[in-house]
Amino acid sequence: MLAVTASVPTLVLSFVSETFWFYFSAIPMGTTAKEEMERFWTKNLGSNRPLSPHLTIYRWPLTMIMSASHRGTGIALSTGFTLFGLSALILPGNFESYLELVKSLSLGPALIYTAKFLLAFPLTYHALNGIRHLSWDLGKGMKIPQLYQSGVVVLILTVLSSAGLAAM
């Protein structure tokens, strides 16, 4: 039989300290995230440097507005078509019944025309501006004056074609 010279608590403590030494030797972090952010803002605000430019200080050129609008109309169109398709699957009845419902509301022609224009505008804008982007992919119209001219042409054609579609 093996003679034990140390007591059981001493053996347990020795085993725990040797096995889990990394828990006892861990070094605490120097600073917290909050302290780091406070140090960052104190240093930067005290240096009297201007903050980074933000979108609100720029005068948005036509190309920037049209780029953001192109993305926005793309998102709106994909969301609208998805919701329309899901509603066709989920809602009872068919398209003709909903068309009759709209007709029974006796909405005025001005309101109907405006609604049709608002539905046609993002579709025609996105399509025409997409053609403009395709011409850029071919390397056509990349000079600054041409960018603005093609942007104005797209806007005019969008309004005219939306008005024509709404009149149908």
Short mmCIF file of C-alpha atoms in Angstrom, two decimals:
data_model
loop_
_atom_site.label_atom_id
_atom_site.label_comp_id
_atom_site.label_asym_id
_atom_site.label_seq_id
_atom_site.Cartn_x
_atom_site.Cartn_y
_atom_site.Cartn_z
CA MET A 1 0.00 0.00 0.00
CA LEU A 2 1.21 3.48 -0.90
CA ALA A 3 1.66 5.82 2.00
CA VAL A 4 0.17 9.27 1.53
CA THR A 5 2.22 11.93 3.22
CA ALA A 6 0.02 14.93 2.30
CA SER A 7 -3.52 15.52 3.40
CA VAL A 8 -6.43 15.12 0.98
CA PRO A 9 -7.26 18.88 0.80
CA THR A 10 -3.65 19.65 -0.06
CA LEU A 11 -3.66 17.03 -2.82
CA VAL A 12 -6.90 18.38 -4.28
CA LEU A 13 -5.59 21.93 -4.19
CA SER A 14 -2.35 20.86 -5.83
CA PHE A 15 -4.24 18.97 -8.56
CA VAL A 16 -6.56 21.90 -9.25
CA SER A 17 -3.76 24.46 -9.34
CA GLU A 18 -1.62 22.34 -11.69
CA THR A 19 -4.50 21.35 -13.97
CA PHE A 20 -6.19 24.74 -14.25
CA TRP A 21 -3.16 27.01 -13.94
CA PHE A 22 -4.24 29.07 -16.98
CA TYR A 23 -7.39 30.19 -15.14
CA PHE A 24 -5.36 31.51 -12.25
CA SER A 25 -2.66 33.15 -14.37
CA ALA A 26 -5.02 35.01 -16.71
CA ILE A 27 -4.22 38.68 -17.12
CA PRO A 28 -7.25 40.99 -16.95
CA MET A 29 -7.99 43.17 -19.96
CA GLY A 30 -6.57 46.68 -19.80
CA THR A 31 -9.69 48.61 -20.74
CA THR A 32 -13.30 48.03 -21.62
CA ALA A 33 -14.89 48.96 -24.93
CA LYS A 34 -16.64 51.88 -23.27
CA GLU A 35 -13.36 53.22 -21.92
CA GLU A 36 -11.75 52.84 -25.36
CA MET A 37 -14.58 54.80 -27.03
CA GLU A 38 -14.36 57.55 -24.41
CA ARG A 39 -10.60 57.78 -24.95
CA PHE A 40 -11.09 57.88 -28.74
CA TRP A 41 -13.68 60.70 -28.64
CA THR A 42 -11.74 62.69 -26.04
CA LYS A 43 -8.62 62.56 -28.22
CA ASN A 44 -10.41 63.37 -31.50
CA LEU A 45 -12.70 66.10 -30.22
CA GLY A 46 -9.81 67.72 -28.36
CA SER A 47 -7.67 67.90 -31.50
CA ASN A 48 -10.04 70.43 -33.19
CA ARG A 49 -9.95 68.49 -36.45
CA PRO A 50 -13.07 68.43 -38.62
CA LEU A 51 -15.16 65.28 -38.50
CA SER A 52 -15.32 63.07 -41.56
CA PRO A 53 -17.62 64.39 -44.29
CA HIS A 54 -21.14 63.08 -44.29
CA LEU A 55 -23.70 62.79 -47.08
CA THR A 56 -25.64 65.75 -45.71
CA ILE A 57 -22.86 68.26 -46.43
CA TYR A 58 -22.62 67.43 -50.12
CA ARG A 59 -24.70 68.92 -52.91
CA TRP A 60 -25.93 65.76 -54.54
CA PRO A 61 -25.18 65.78 -58.28
CA LEU A 62 -27.76 64.42 -60.71
CA THR A 63 -25.79 61.22 -61.22
CA MET A 64 -25.73 60.49 -57.49
CA ILE A 65 -29.47 61.10 -57.14
CA MET A 66 -30.23 58.91 -60.15
CA SER A 67 -28.00 56.11 -58.88
CA ALA A 68 -29.74 56.07 -55.50
CA SER A 69 -33.14 56.27 -57.22
CA HIS A 70 -32.26 53.38 -59.52
CA ARG A 71 -31.43 51.20 -56.54
CA GLY A 72 -34.53 52.35 -54.68
CA THR A 73 -36.86 51.64 -57.60
CA GLY A 74 -35.25 48.24 -58.05
CA ILE A 75 -35.91 47.35 -54.42
CA ALA A 76 -39.45 48.75 -54.58
CA LEU A 77 -40.26 46.88 -57.79
CA SER A 78 -38.94 43.56 -56.55
CA THR A 79 -40.80 43.97 -53.25
CA GLY A 80 -44.00 44.99 -55.04
CA PHE A 81 -43.91 42.13 -57.53
CA THR A 82 -43.17 39.65 -54.75
CA LEU A 83 -46.06 40.90 -52.62
CA PHE A 84 -48.38 40.92 -55.65
CA GLY A 85 -47.44 37.33 -56.49
CA LEU A 86 -47.86 36.16 -52.90
CA SER A 87 -51.20 37.90 -52.61
CA ALA A 88 -52.38 36.16 -55.79
CA LEU A 89 -51.52 32.84 -54.18
CA ILE A 90 -52.90 33.56 -50.72
CA LEU A 91 -55.97 35.77 -51.14
CA PRO A 92 -59.30 34.20 -52.14
CA GLY A 93 -60.92 35.05 -55.46
CA ASN A 94 -59.28 35.98 -58.71
CA PHE A 95 -57.96 39.12 -60.38
CA GLU A 96 -61.28 39.99 -62.00
CA SER A 97 -63.06 40.06 -58.64
CA TYR A 98 -60.53 42.56 -57.27
CA LEU A 99 -60.76 44.63 -60.44
CA GLU A 100 -64.54 44.78 -59.98
CA LEU A 101 -64.00 45.82 -56.36
CA VAL A 102 -61.86 48.77 -57.48
CA LYS A 103 -64.46 49.72 -60.10
CA SER A 104 -67.23 49.61 -57.48
CA LEU A 105 -65.39 52.18 -55.36
CA SER A 106 -66.29 54.81 -57.98
CA LEU A 107 -62.95 56.56 -57.76
CA GLY A 108 -62.60 59.63 -59.91
CA PRO A 109 -60.60 59.55 -63.14
CA ALA A 110 -57.96 61.90 -61.72
CA LEU A 111 -57.29 59.53 -58.81
CA ILE A 112 -57.19 56.49 -61.12
CA TYR A 113 -54.79 58.28 -63.51
CA THR A 114 -52.54 59.35 -60.61
CA ALA A 115 -52.45 55.82 -59.21
CA LYS A 116 -51.60 54.37 -62.62
CA PHE A 117 -48.89 57.02 -63.10
CA LEU A 118 -47.40 56.18 -59.69
CA LEU A 119 -47.32 52.51 -60.61
CA ALA A 120 -45.81 53.12 -64.05
CA PHE A 121 -43.18 55.67 -63.00
CA PRO A 122 -40.77 53.37 -61.09
CA LEU A 123 -41.04 50.68 -63.76
CA THR A 124 -40.26 53.02 -66.66
CA TYR A 125 -37.56 54.86 -64.72
CA HIS A 126 -35.80 51.65 -63.73
CA ALA A 127 -36.03 50.26 -67.28
CA LEU A 128 -34.77 53.42 -68.99
CA ASN A 129 -32.03 54.02 -66.45
CA GLY A 130 -31.04 50.36 -66.85
CA ILE A 131 -30.59 50.96 -70.58
CA ARG A 132 -28.42 53.95 -69.67
CA HIS A 133 -26.30 51.70 -67.45
CA LEU A 134 -25.99 49.14 -70.23
CA SER A 135 -24.63 51.84 -72.53
CA TRP A 136 -22.07 52.66 -69.87
CA ASP A 137 -21.08 48.99 -69.79
CA LEU A 138 -20.29 49.35 -73.50
CA GLY A 139 -18.13 52.39 -72.71
CA LYS A 140 -20.51 54.90 -74.28
CA GLY A 141 -21.43 58.23 -72.69
CA MET A 142 -18.88 58.25 -69.90
CA LYS A 143 -17.83 61.90 -70.17
CA ILE A 144 -19.30 64.25 -67.54
CA PRO A 145 -21.47 66.31 -69.93
CA GLN A 146 -22.81 63.12 -71.50
CA LEU A 147 -23.64 61.72 -68.06
CA TYR A 148 -25.81 64.73 -67.27
CA GLN A 149 -27.40 64.80 -70.73
CA SER A 150 -28.32 61.13 -70.59
CA GLY A 151 -29.69 61.62 -67.08
CA VAL A 152 -31.97 64.43 -68.20
CA VAL A 153 -33.08 62.39 -71.22
CA VAL A 154 -33.93 59.44 -68.97
CA LEU A 155 -35.95 61.68 -66.63
CA ILE A 156 -37.90 63.31 -69.49
CA LEU A 157 -38.60 59.97 -71.19
CA THR A 158 -39.65 58.49 -67.85
CA VAL A 159 -42.23 61.20 -67.23
CA LEU A 160 -43.56 61.03 -70.80
CA SER A 161 -43.74 57.24 -70.96
CA SER A 162 -45.32 57.03 -67.48
CA ALA A 163 -47.93 59.57 -68.51
CA GLY A 164 -48.61 57.62 -71.71
CA LEU A 165 -48.95 54.32 -69.85
CA ALA A 166 -51.23 55.90 -67.25
CA ALA A 167 -53.48 57.25 -70.04
CA MET A 168 -54.10 53.73 -71.41
#
